[in-house]
PDB file of C-alpha atoms and ligand atoms in Angstrom:
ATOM      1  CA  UNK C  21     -20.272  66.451  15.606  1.00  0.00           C
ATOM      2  CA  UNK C  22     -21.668  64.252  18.701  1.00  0.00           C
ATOM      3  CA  UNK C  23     -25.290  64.438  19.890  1.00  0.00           C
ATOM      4  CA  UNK C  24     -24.951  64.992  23.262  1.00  0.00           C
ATOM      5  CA  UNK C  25     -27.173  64.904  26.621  1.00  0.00           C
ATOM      6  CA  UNK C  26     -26.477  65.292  29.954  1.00  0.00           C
ATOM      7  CA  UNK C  27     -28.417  62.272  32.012  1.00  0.00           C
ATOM      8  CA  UNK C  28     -29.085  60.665  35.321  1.00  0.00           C
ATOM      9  CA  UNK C  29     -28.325  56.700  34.378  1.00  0.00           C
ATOM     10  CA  UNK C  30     -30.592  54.295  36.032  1.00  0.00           C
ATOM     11  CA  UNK C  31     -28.962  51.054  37.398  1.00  0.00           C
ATOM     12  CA  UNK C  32     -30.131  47.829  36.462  1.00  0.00           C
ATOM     13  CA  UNK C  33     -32.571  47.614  39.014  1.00  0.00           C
ATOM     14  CA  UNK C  34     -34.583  50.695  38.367  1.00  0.00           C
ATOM     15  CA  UNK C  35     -33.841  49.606  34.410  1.00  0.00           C
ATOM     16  CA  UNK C  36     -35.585  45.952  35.220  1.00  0.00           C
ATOM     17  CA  UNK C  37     -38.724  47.828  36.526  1.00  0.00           C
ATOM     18  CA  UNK C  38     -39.156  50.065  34.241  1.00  0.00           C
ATOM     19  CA  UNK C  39     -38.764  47.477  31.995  1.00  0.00           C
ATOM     20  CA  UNK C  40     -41.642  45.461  33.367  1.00  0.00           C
ATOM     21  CA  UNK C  41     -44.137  48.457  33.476  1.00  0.00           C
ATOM     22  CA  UNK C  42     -43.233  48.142  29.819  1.00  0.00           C
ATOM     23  CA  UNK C  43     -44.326  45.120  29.220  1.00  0.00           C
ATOM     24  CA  UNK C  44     -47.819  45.859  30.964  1.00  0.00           C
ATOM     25  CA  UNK C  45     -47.859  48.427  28.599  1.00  0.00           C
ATOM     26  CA  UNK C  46     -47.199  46.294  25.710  1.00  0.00           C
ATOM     27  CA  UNK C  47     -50.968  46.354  23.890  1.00  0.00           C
ATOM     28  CA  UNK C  48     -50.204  50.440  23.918  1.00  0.00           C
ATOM     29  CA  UNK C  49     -49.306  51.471  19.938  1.00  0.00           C
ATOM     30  CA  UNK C  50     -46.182  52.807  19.796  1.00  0.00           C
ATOM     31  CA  UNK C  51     -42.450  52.185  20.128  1.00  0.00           C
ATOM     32  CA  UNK C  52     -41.087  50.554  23.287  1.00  0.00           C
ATOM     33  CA  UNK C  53     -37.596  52.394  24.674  1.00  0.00           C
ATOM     34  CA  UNK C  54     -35.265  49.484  24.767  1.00  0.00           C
ATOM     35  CA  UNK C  55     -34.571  49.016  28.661  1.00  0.00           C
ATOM     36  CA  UNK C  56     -30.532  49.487  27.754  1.00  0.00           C
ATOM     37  CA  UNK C  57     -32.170  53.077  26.358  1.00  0.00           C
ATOM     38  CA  UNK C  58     -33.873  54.350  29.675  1.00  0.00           C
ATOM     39  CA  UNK C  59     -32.770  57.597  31.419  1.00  0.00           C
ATOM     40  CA  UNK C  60     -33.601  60.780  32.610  1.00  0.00           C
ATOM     41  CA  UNK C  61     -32.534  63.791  30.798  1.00  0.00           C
ATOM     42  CA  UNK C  62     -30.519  66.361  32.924  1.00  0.00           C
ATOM     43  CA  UNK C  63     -30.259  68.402  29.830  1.00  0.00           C
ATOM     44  CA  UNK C  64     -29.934  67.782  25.487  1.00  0.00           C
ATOM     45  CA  UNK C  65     -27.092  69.545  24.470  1.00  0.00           C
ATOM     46  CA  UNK C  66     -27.564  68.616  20.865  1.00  0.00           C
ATOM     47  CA  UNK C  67     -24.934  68.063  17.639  1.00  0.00           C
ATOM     48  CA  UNK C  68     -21.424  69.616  19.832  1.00  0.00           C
ATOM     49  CA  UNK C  69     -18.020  69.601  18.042  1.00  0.00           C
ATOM     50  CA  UNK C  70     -15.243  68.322  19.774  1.00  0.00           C
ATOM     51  CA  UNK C  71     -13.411  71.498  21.895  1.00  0.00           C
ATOM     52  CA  UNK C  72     -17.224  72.524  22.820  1.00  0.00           C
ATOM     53  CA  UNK C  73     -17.167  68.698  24.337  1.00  0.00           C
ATOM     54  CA  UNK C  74     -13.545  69.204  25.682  1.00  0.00           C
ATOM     55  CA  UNK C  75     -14.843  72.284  27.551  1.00  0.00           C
ATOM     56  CA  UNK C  76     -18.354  71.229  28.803  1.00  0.00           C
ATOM     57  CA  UNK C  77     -16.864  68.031  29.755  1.00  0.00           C
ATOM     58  CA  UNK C  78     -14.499  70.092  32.234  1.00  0.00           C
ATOM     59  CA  UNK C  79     -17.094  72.029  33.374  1.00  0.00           C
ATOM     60  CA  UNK C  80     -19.539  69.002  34.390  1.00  0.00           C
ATOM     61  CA  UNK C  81     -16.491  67.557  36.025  1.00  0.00           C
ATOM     62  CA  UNK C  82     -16.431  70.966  38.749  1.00  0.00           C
ATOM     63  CA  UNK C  83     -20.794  70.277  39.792  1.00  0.00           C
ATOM     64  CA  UNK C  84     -21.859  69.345  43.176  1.00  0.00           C
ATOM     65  CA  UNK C  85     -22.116  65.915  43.380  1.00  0.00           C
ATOM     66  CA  UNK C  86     -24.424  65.107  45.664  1.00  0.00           C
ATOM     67  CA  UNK C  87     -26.919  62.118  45.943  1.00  0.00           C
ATOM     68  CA  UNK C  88     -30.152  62.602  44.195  1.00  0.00           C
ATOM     69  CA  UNK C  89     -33.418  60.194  45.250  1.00  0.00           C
ATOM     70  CA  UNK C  90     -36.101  60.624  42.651  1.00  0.00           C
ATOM     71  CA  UNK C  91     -39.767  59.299  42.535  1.00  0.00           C
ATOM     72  CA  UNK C  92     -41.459  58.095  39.544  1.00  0.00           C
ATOM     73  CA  UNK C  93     -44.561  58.151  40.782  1.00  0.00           C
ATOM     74  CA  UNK C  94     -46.602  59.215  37.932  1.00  0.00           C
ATOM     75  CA  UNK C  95     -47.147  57.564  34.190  1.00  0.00           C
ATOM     76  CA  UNK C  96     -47.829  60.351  32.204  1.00  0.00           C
ATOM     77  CA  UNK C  97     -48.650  61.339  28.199  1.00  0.00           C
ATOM     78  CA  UNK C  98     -47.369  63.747  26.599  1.00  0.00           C
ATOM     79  CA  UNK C  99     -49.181  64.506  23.490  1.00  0.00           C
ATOM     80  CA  UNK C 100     -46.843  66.953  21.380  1.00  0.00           C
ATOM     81  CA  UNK C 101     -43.542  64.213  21.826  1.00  0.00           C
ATOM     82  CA  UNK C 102     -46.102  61.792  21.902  1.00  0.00           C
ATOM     83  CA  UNK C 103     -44.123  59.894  24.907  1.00  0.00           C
ATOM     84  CA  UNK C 104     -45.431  57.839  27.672  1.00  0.00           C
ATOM     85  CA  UNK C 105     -43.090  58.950  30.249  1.00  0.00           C
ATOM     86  CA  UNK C 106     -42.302  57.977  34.230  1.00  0.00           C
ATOM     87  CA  UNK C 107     -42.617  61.378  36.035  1.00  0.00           C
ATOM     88  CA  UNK C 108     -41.184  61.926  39.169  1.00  0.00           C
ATOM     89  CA  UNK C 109     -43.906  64.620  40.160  1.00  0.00           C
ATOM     90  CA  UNK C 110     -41.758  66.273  43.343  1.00  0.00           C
ATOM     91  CA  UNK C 111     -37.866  66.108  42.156  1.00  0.00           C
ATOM     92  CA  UNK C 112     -35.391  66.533  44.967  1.00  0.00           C
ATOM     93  CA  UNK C 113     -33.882  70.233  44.528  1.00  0.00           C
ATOM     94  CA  UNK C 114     -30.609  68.518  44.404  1.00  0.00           C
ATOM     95  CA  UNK C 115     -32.118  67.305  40.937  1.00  0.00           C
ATOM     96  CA  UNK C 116     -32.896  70.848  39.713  1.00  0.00           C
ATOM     97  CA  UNK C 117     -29.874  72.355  41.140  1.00  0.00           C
ATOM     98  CA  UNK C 118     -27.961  69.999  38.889  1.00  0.00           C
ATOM     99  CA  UNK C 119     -30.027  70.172  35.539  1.00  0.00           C
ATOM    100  CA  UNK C 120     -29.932  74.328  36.171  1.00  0.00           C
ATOM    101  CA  UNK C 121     -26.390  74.313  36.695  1.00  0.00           C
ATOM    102  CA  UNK C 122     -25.308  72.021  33.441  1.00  0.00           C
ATOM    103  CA  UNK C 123     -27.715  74.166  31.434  1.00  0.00           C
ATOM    104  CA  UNK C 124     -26.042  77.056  32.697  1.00  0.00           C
ATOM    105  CA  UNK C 125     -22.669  75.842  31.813  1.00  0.00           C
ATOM    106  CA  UNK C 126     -24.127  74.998  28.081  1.00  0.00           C
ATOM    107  CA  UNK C 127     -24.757  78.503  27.465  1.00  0.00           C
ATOM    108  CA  UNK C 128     -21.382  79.414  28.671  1.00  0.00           C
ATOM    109  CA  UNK C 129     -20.302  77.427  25.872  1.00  0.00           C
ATOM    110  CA  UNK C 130     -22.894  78.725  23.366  1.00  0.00           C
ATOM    111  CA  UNK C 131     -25.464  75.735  23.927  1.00  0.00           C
ATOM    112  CA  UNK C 132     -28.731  77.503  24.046  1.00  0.00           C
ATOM    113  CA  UNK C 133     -30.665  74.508  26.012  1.00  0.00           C
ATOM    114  CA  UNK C 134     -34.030  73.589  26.055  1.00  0.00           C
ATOM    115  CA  UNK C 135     -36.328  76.656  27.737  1.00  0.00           C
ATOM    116  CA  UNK C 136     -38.566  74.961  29.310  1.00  0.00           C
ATOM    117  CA  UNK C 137     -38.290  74.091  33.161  1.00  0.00           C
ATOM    118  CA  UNK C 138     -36.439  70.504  33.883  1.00  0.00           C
ATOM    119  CA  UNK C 139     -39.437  68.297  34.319  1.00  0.00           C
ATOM    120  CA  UNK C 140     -37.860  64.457  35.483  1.00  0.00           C
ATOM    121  CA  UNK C 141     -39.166  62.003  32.884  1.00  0.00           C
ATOM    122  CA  UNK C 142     -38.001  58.643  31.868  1.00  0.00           C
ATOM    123  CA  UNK C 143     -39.509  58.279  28.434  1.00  0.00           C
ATOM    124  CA  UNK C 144     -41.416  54.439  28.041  1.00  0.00           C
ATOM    125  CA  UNK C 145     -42.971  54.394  24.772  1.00  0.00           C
ATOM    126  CA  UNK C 146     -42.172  56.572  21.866  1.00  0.00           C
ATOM    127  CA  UNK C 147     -44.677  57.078  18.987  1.00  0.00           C
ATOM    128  CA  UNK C 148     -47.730  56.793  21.817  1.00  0.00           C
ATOM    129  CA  UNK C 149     -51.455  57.451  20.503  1.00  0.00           C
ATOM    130  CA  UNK C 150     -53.176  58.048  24.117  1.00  0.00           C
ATOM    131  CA  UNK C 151     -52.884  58.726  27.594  1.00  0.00           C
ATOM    132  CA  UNK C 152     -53.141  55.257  29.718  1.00  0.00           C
ATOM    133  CA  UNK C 153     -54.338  54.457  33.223  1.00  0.00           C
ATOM    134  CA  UNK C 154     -52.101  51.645  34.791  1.00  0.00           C
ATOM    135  CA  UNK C 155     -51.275  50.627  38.534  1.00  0.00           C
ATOM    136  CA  UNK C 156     -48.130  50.729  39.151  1.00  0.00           C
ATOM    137  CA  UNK C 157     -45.727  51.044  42.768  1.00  0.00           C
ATOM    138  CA  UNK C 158     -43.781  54.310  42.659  1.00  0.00           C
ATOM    139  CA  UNK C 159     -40.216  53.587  41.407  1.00  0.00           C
ATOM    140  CA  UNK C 160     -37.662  54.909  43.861  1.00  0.00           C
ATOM    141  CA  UNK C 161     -34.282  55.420  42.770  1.00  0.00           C
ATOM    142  CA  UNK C 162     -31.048  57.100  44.266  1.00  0.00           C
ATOM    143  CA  UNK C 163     -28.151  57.865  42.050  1.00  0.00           C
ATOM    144  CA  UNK C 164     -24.723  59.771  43.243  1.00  0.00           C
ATOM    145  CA  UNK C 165     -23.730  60.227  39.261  1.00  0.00           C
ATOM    146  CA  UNK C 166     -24.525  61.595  36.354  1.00  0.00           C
ATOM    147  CA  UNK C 167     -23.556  61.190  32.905  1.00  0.00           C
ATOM    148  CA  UNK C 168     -22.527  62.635  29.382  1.00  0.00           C
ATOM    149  CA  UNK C 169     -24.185  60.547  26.657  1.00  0.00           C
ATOM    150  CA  UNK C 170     -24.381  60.247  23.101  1.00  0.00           C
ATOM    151  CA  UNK C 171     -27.426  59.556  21.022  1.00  0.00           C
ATOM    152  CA  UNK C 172     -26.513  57.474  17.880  1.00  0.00           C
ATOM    153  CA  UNK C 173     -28.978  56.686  15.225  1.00  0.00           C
ATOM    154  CA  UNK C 174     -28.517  53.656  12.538  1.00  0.00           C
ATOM    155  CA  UNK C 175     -31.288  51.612  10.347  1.00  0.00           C
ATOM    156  CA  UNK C 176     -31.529  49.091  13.285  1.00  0.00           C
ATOM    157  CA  UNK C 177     -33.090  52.334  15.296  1.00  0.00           C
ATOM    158  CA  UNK C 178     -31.580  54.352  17.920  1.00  0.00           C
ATOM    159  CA  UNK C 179     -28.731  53.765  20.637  1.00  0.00           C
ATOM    160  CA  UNK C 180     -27.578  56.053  23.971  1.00  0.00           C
ATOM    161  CA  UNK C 181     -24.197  55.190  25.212  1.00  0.00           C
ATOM    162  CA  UNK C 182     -22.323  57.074  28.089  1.00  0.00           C
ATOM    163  CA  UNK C 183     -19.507  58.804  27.085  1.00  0.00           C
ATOM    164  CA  UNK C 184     -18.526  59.865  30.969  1.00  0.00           C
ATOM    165  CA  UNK C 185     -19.811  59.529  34.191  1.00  0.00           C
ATOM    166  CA  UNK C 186     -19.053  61.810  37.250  1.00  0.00           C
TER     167      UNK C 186
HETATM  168  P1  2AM A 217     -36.707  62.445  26.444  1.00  0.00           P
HETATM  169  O1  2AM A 217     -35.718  62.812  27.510  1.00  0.00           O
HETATM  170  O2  2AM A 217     -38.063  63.048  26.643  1.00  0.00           O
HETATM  171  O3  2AM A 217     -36.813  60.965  26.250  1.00  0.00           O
HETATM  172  C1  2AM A 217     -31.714  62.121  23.562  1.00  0.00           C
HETATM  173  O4  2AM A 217     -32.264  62.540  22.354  1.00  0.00           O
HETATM  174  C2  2AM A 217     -32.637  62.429  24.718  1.00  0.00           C
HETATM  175  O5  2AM A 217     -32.747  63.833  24.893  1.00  0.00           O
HETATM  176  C3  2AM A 217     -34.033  61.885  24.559  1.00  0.00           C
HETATM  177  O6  2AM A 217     -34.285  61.107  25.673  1.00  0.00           O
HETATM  178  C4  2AM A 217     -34.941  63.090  24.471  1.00  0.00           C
HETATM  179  O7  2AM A 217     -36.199  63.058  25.053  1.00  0.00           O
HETATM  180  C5  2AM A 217     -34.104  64.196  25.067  1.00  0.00           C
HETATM  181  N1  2AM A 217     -34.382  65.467  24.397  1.00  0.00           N
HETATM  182  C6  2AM A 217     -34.735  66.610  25.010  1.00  0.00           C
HETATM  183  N2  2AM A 217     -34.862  67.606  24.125  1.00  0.00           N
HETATM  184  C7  2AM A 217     -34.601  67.088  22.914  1.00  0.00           C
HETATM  185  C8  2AM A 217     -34.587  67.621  21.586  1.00  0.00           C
HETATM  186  N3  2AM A 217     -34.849  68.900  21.336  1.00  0.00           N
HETATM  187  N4  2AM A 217     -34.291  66.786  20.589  1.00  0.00           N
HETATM  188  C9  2AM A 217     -34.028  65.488  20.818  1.00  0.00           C
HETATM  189  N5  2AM A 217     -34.001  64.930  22.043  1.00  0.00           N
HETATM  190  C10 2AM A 217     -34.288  65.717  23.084  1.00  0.00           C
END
């Protein structure tokens, strides 16, 4: 079994910024995502064997693809995942449309996705203590893809790696 997501990958610009708000972040406690890490989650799938791949994998490949321009315009905290996140606070309904549609497709397949509505995040710190007040310039980013990606755990920590991109 695979533990799968469904993402929107940033490129390395959007990557290289959010990397720097890290580093302004850096006397925060907690864990830093590494900047190859950073993404938005369309929607986790979780531990999926490999026909229920085959078949959601087919099914992503058949979704509107049209270009989505997000705004992370808000750093936020999250207290129960204790995550510092980048919020994009008013998602382009292409966005939703997209995440609604993929978590539609997971049930199809028996993939009872997360309930809650798709809220676009990219996650900073992990393991954060506190909310955190920070400058920043919104982070604008337009993507025409999206992504199936893995989520692989070993002692040197955690690693995302996209498995296909459409
Ligand atoms: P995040 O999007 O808030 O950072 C891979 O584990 C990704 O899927 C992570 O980025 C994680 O959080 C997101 N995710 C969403 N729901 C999850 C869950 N129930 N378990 C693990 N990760 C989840």
């Amino acid at each position: 079994m695979k533990r799968l997501f469904f993402a929107l990958w940033p490129d390395n610009e959007v990557r290289g910024q959010c990397a720097q708000l890290i580093q302004t972040l850096a006397e925060q406690e907690g864990r830093p995502v590494e900047p190859g890490n950073l993404h938005v989650t369309l929607v986790f799938l979780g531990a999926v064997d490999a026909s229920t791949e085959l078949a959601i994998t087919n099914a992503a490949a058949e979704m509107p693809k049209n270009p989505i321009t997000l705004a992370f315009d808000r750093l936020d905290y999250w207290q129960k995942p204790r995550i510092l996140c980048l919020r994009a606070t008013h998602p382009e309904p292409a966005s939703v449309t997209l995440a609604m549609k993929l978590k539609v497709a997971a049930a199809q397949f028996g993939i009872a996705a997360d309930e809650r509505p798709f809220t676009p995040h990219i996650t900073l710190i992990r393991k954060a203590r506190q909310p955190v007040q920070v400058d920043f310039k919104p982070i604008i980013w337009t993507t025409d893809s999206f992504c199936l990606a893995e989520s692989r755990s070993s002692p040197e920590g955690v690693e995302y790696r996209v498995l296909r991109r459409w």
